[in-house]
PDB file of C-alpha atoms in Angstrom:
ATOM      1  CA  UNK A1397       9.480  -4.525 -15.009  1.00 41.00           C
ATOM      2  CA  UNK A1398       9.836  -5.964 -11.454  1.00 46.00           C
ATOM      3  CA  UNK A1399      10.648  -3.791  -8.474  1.00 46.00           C
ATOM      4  CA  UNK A1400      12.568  -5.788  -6.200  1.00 43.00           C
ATOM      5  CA  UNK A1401      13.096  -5.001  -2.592  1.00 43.00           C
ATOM      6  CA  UNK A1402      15.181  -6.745   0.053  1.00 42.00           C
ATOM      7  CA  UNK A1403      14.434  -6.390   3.490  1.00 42.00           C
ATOM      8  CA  UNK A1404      15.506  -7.706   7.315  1.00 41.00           C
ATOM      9  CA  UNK A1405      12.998  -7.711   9.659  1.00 46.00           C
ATOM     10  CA  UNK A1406      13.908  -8.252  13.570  1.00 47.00           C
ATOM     11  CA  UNK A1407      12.963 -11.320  14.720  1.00 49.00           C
ATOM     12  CA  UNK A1408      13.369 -13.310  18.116  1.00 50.00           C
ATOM     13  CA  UNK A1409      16.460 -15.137  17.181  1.00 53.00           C
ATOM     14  CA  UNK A1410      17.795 -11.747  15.545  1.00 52.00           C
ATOM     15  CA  UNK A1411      17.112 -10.836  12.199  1.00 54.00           C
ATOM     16  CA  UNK A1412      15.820 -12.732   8.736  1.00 51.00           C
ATOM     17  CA  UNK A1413      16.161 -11.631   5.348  1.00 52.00           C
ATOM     18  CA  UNK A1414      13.268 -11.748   2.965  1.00 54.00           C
ATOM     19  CA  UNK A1415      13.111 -11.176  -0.466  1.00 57.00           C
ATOM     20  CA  UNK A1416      10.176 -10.085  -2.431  1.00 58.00           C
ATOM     21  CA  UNK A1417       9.157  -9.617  -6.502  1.00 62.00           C
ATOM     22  CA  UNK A1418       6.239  -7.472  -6.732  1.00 67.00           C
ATOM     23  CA  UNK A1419       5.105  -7.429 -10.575  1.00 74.00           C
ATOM     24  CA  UNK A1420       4.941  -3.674 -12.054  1.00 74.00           C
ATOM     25  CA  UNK A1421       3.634  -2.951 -14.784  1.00 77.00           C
ATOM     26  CA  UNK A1422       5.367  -0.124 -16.859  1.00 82.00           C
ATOM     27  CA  UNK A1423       2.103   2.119 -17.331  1.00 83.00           C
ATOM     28  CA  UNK A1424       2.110   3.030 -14.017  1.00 88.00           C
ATOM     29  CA  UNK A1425       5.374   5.389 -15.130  1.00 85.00           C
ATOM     30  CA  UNK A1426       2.409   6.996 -16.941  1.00 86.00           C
ATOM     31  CA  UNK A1427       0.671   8.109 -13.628  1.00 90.00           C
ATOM     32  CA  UNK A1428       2.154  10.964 -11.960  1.00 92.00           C
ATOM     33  CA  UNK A1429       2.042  11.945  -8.197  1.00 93.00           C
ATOM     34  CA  UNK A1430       1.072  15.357  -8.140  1.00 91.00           C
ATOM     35  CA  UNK A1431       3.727  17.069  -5.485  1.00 91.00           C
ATOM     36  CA  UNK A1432       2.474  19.236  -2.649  1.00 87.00           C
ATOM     37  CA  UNK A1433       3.645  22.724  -2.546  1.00 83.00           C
ATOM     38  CA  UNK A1434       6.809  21.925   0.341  1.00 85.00           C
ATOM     39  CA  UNK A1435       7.327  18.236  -2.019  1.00 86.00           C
ATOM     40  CA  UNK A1436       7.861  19.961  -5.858  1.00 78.00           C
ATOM     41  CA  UNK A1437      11.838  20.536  -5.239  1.00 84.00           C
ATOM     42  CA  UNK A1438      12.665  17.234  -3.076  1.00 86.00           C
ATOM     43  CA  UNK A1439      14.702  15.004  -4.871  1.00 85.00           C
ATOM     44  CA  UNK A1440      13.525  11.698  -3.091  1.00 86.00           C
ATOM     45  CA  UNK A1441       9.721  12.440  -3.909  1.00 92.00           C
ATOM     46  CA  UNK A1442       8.582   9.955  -6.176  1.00 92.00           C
ATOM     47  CA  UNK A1443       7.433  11.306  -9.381  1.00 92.00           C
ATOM     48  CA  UNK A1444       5.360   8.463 -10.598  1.00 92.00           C
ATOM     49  CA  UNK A1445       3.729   5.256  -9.025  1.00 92.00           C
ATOM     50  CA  UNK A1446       6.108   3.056 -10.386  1.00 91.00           C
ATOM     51  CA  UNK A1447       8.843   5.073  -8.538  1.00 91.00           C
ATOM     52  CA  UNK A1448       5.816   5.074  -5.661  1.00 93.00           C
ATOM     53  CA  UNK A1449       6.061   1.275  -5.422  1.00 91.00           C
ATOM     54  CA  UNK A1450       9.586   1.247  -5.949  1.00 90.00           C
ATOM     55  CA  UNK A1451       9.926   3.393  -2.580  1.00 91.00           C
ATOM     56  CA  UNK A1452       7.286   1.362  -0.738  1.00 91.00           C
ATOM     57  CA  UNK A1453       9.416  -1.583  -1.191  1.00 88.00           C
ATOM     58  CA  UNK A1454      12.603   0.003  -0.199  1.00 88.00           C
ATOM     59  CA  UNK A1455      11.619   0.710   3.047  1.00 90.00           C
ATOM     60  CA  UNK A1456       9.774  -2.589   4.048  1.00 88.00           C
ATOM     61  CA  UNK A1457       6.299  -1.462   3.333  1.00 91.00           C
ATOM     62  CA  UNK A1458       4.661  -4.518   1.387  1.00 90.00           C
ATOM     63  CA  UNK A1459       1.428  -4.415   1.892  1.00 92.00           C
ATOM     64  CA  UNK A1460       0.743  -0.822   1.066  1.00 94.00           C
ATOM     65  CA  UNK A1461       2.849  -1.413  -1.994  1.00 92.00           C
ATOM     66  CA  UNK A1462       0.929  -4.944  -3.000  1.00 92.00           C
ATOM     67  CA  UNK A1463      -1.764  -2.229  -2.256  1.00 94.00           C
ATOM     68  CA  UNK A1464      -1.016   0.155  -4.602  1.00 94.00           C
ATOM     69  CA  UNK A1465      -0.266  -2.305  -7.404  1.00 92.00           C
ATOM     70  CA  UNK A1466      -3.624  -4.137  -6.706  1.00 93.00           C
ATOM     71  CA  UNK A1467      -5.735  -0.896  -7.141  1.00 94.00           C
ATOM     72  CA  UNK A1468      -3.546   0.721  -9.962  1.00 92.00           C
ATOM     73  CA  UNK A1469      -3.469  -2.529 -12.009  1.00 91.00           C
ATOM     74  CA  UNK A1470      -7.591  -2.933 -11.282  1.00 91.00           C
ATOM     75  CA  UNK A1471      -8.086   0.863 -12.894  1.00 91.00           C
ATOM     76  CA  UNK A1472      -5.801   0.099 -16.177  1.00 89.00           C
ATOM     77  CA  UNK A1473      -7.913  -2.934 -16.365  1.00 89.00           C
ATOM     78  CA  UNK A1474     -10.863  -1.128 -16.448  1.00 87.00           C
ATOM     79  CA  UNK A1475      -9.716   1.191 -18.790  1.00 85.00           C
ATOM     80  CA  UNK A1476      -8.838  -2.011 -21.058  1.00 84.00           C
ATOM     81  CA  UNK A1477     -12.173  -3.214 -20.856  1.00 83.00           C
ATOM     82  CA  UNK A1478     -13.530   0.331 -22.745  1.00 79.00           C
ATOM     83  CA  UNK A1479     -16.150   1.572 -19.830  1.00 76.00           C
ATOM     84  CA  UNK A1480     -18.942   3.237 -20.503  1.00 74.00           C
ATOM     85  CA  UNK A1481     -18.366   5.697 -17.815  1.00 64.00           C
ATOM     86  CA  UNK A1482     -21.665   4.820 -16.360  1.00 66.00           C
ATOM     87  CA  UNK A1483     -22.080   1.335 -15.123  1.00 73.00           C
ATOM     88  CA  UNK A1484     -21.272   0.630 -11.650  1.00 79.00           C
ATOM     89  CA  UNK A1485     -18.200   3.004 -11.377  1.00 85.00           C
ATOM     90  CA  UNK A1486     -16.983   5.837  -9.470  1.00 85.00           C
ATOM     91  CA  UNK A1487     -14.639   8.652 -11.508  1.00 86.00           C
ATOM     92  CA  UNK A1488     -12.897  11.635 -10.663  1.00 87.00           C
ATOM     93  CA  UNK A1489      -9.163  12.569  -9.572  1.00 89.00           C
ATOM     94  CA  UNK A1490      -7.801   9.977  -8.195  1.00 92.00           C
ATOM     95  CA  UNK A1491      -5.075  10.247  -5.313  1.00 93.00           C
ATOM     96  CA  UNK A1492      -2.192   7.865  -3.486  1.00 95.00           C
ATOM     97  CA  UNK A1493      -2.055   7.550  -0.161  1.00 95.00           C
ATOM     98  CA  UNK A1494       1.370   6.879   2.094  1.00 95.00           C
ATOM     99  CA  UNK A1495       0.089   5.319   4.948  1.00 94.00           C
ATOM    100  CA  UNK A1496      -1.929   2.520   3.434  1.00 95.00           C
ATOM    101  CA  UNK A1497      -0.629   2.357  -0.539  1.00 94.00           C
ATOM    102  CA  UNK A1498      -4.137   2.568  -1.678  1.00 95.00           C
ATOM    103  CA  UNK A1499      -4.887   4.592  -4.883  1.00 94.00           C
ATOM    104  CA  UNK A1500      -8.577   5.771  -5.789  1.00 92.00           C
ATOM    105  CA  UNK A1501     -11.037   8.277  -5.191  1.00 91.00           C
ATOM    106  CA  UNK A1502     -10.761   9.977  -2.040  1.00 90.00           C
ATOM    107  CA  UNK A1503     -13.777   9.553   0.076  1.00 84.00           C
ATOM    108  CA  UNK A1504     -14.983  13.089  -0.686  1.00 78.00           C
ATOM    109  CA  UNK A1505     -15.157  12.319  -3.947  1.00 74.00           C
ATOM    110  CA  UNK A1506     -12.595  13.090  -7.146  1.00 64.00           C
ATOM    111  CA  UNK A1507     -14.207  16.446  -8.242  1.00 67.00           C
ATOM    112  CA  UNK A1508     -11.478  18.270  -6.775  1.00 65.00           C
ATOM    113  CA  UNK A1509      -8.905  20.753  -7.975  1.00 66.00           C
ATOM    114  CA  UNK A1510      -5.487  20.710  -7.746  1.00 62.00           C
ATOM    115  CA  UNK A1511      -5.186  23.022  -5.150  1.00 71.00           C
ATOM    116  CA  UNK A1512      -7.435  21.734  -3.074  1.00 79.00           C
ATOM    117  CA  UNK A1513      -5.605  19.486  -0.923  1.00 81.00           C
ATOM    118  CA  UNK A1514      -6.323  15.455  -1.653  1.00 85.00           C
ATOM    119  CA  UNK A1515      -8.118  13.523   0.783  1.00 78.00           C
ATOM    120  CA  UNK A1516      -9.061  11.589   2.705  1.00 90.00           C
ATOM    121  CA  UNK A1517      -7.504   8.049   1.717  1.00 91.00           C
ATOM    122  CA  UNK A1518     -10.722   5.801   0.171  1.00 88.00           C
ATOM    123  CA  UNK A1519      -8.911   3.051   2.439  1.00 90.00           C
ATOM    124  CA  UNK A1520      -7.737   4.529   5.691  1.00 93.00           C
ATOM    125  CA  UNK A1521      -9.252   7.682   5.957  1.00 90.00           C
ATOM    126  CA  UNK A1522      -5.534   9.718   6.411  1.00 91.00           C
ATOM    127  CA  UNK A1523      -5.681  13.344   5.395  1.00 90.00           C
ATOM    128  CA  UNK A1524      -2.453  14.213   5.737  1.00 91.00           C
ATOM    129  CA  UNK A1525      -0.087  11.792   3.609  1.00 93.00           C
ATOM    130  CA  UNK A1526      -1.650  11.661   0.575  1.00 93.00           C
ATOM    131  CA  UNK A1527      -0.831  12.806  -2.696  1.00 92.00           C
ATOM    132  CA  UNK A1528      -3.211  14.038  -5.997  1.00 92.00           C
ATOM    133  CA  UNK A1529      -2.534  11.789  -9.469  1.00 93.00           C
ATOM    134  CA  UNK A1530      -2.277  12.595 -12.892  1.00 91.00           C
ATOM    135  CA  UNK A1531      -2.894  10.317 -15.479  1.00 90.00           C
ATOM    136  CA  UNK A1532      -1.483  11.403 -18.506  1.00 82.00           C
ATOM    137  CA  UNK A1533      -1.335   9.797 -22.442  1.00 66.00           C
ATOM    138  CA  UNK A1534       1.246   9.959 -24.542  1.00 64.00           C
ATOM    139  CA  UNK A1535      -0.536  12.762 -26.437  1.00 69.00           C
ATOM    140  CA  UNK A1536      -0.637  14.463 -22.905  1.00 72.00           C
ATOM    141  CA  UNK A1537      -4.750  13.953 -22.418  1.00 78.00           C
ATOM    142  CA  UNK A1538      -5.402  14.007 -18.993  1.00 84.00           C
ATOM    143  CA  UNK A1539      -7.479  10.938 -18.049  1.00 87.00           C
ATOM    144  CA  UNK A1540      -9.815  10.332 -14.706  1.00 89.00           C
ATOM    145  CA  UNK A1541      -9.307   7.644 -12.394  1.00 90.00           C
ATOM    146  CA  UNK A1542     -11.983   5.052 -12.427  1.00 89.00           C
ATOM    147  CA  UNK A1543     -12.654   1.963  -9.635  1.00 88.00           C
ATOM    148  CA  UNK A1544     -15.509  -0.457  -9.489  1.00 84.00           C
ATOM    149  CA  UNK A1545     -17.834   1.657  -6.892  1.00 81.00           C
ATOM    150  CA  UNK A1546     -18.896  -0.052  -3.927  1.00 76.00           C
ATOM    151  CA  UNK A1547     -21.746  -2.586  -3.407  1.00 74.00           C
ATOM    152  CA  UNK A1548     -24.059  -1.525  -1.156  1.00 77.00           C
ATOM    153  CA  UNK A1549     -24.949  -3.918   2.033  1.00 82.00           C
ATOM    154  CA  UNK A1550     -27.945  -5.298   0.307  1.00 86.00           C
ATOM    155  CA  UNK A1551     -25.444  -5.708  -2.979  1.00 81.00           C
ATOM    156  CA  UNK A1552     -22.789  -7.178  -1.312  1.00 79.00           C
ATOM    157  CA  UNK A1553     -25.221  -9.906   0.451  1.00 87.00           C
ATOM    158  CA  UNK A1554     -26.277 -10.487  -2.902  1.00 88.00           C
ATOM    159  CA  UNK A1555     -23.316 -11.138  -3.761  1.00 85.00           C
ATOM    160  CA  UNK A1556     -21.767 -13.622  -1.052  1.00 89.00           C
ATOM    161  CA  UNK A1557     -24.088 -15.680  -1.514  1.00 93.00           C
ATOM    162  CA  UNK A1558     -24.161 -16.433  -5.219  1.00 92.00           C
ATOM    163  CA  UNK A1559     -20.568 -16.741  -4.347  1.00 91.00           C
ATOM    164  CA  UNK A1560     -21.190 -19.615  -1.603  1.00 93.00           C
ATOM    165  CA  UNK A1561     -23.924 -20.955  -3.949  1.00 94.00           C
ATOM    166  CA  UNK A1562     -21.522 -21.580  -6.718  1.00 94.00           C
ATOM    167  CA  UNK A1563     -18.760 -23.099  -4.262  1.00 94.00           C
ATOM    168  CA  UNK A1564     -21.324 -25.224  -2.414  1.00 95.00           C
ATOM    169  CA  UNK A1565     -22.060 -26.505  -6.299  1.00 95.00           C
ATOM    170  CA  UNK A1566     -18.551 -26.744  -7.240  1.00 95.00           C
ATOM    171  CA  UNK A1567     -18.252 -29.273  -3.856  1.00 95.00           C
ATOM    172  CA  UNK A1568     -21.091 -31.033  -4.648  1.00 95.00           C
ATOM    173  CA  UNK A1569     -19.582 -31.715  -8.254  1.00 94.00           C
ATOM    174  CA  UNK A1570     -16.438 -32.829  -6.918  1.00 94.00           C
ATOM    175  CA  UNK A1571     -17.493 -34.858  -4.471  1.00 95.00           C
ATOM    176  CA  UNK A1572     -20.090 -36.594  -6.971  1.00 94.00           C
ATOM    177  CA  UNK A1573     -17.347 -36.612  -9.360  1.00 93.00           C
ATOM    178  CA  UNK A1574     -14.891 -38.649  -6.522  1.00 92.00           C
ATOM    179  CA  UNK A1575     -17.837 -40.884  -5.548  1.00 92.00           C
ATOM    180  CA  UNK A1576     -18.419 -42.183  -9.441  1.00 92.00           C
ATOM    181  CA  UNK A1577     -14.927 -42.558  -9.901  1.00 90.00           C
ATOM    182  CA  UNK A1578     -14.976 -44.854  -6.790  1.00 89.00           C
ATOM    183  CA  UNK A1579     -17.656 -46.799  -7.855  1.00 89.00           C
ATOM    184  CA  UNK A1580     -16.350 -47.384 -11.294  1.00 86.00           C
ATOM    185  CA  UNK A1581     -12.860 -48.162  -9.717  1.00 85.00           C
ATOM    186  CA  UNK A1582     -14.218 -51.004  -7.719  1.00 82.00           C
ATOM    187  CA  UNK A1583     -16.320 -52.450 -10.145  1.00 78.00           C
ATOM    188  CA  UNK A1584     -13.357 -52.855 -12.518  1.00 76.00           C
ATOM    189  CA  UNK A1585     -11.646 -54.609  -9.879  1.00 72.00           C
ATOM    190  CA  UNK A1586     -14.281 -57.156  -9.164  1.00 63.00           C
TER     191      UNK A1586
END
């Protein structure tokens, strides 16, 4: 399902109206926003990240809701993929956060309680505007979130370069590529 918003924006010749699609998937229904204590009876208070994004959207806040797609989507991909549990991941509760969209492990870590309050925001750092998750199955198994964990300087390094190595090749193959095709071109025509 696609959650659409509408939205005007003031500009300097007045205002401009911009639509947007943002793809949903339907399994984020499936991950519930834990209410605070003051939130349980509000009617407005989203009760799952689908209704999260939904309300992101609504009131002109793309990015955090691209956000929260982004990093829910990357989890149920994981989850796909059959982890180990092990490998190069970090797991615990995982929580939304209000200000940013992002949804993940809170920088303390995802060994909390429910009562504990969530926090802070893996993204932003906010304390205050963030929310525990629940991710439930159908047979109502409570599952953890799970996120690629982060590379560490040295890692990352690592990695941008391998990265610029294999688009320096890819170049280099196109342009070789172009140049042959040149050469043959011309020779045809002589």
């Amino acid at each position: 399902m696609a959650a659409q918003a509408e939205m005007l924006k003031p500009g300097e010749e007045g205002e401009t109206l911009r639509e947007l699609h943002l793809k949903v998937d339907m399994r984020f229904g499936s991950i519930k926003v834990v209410p605070k204590s003051d939130e349980g009876n509000d009617a407005n208070f989203p009760r799952n990240l689908h209704n999260a994004a939904e309300l992101f959207l609504r009131v002109g806040m793309i990015d955090p809701a691209e956000r929260l797609r982004e990093k829910t989507a990357a989890m149920l991909d994981l989850y796909a993929d059959n982890p180990d549990g092990k490998t190069g991941l970090r797991i615990g509760r995982g929580v939304v956060c209000w200000s940013c969209g992002h949804c993940g492990v809170p920088k303390s870590g995802g060994d909390a309680k429910e009562k504990t309050p969530p926090g802070p925001c893996g993204n932003c750092g906010e304390v205050e505007q963030i929310n525990w998750l629940r991710i439930s199955l159908n047979k109502g198994e409570n599952l953890p979130w799970i996120e690629a964990a982060p590379l560490s300087p040295k890692e990352a390094a690592k990695k941008k370069k391998a990265a610029d190595a294999a688009k320096r090749a890819e170049i280099e193959a196109n342009v070789k590529k172009a140049l042959l095709e040149r050469i043959s071109s011309q020779s045809t025509e002589s």
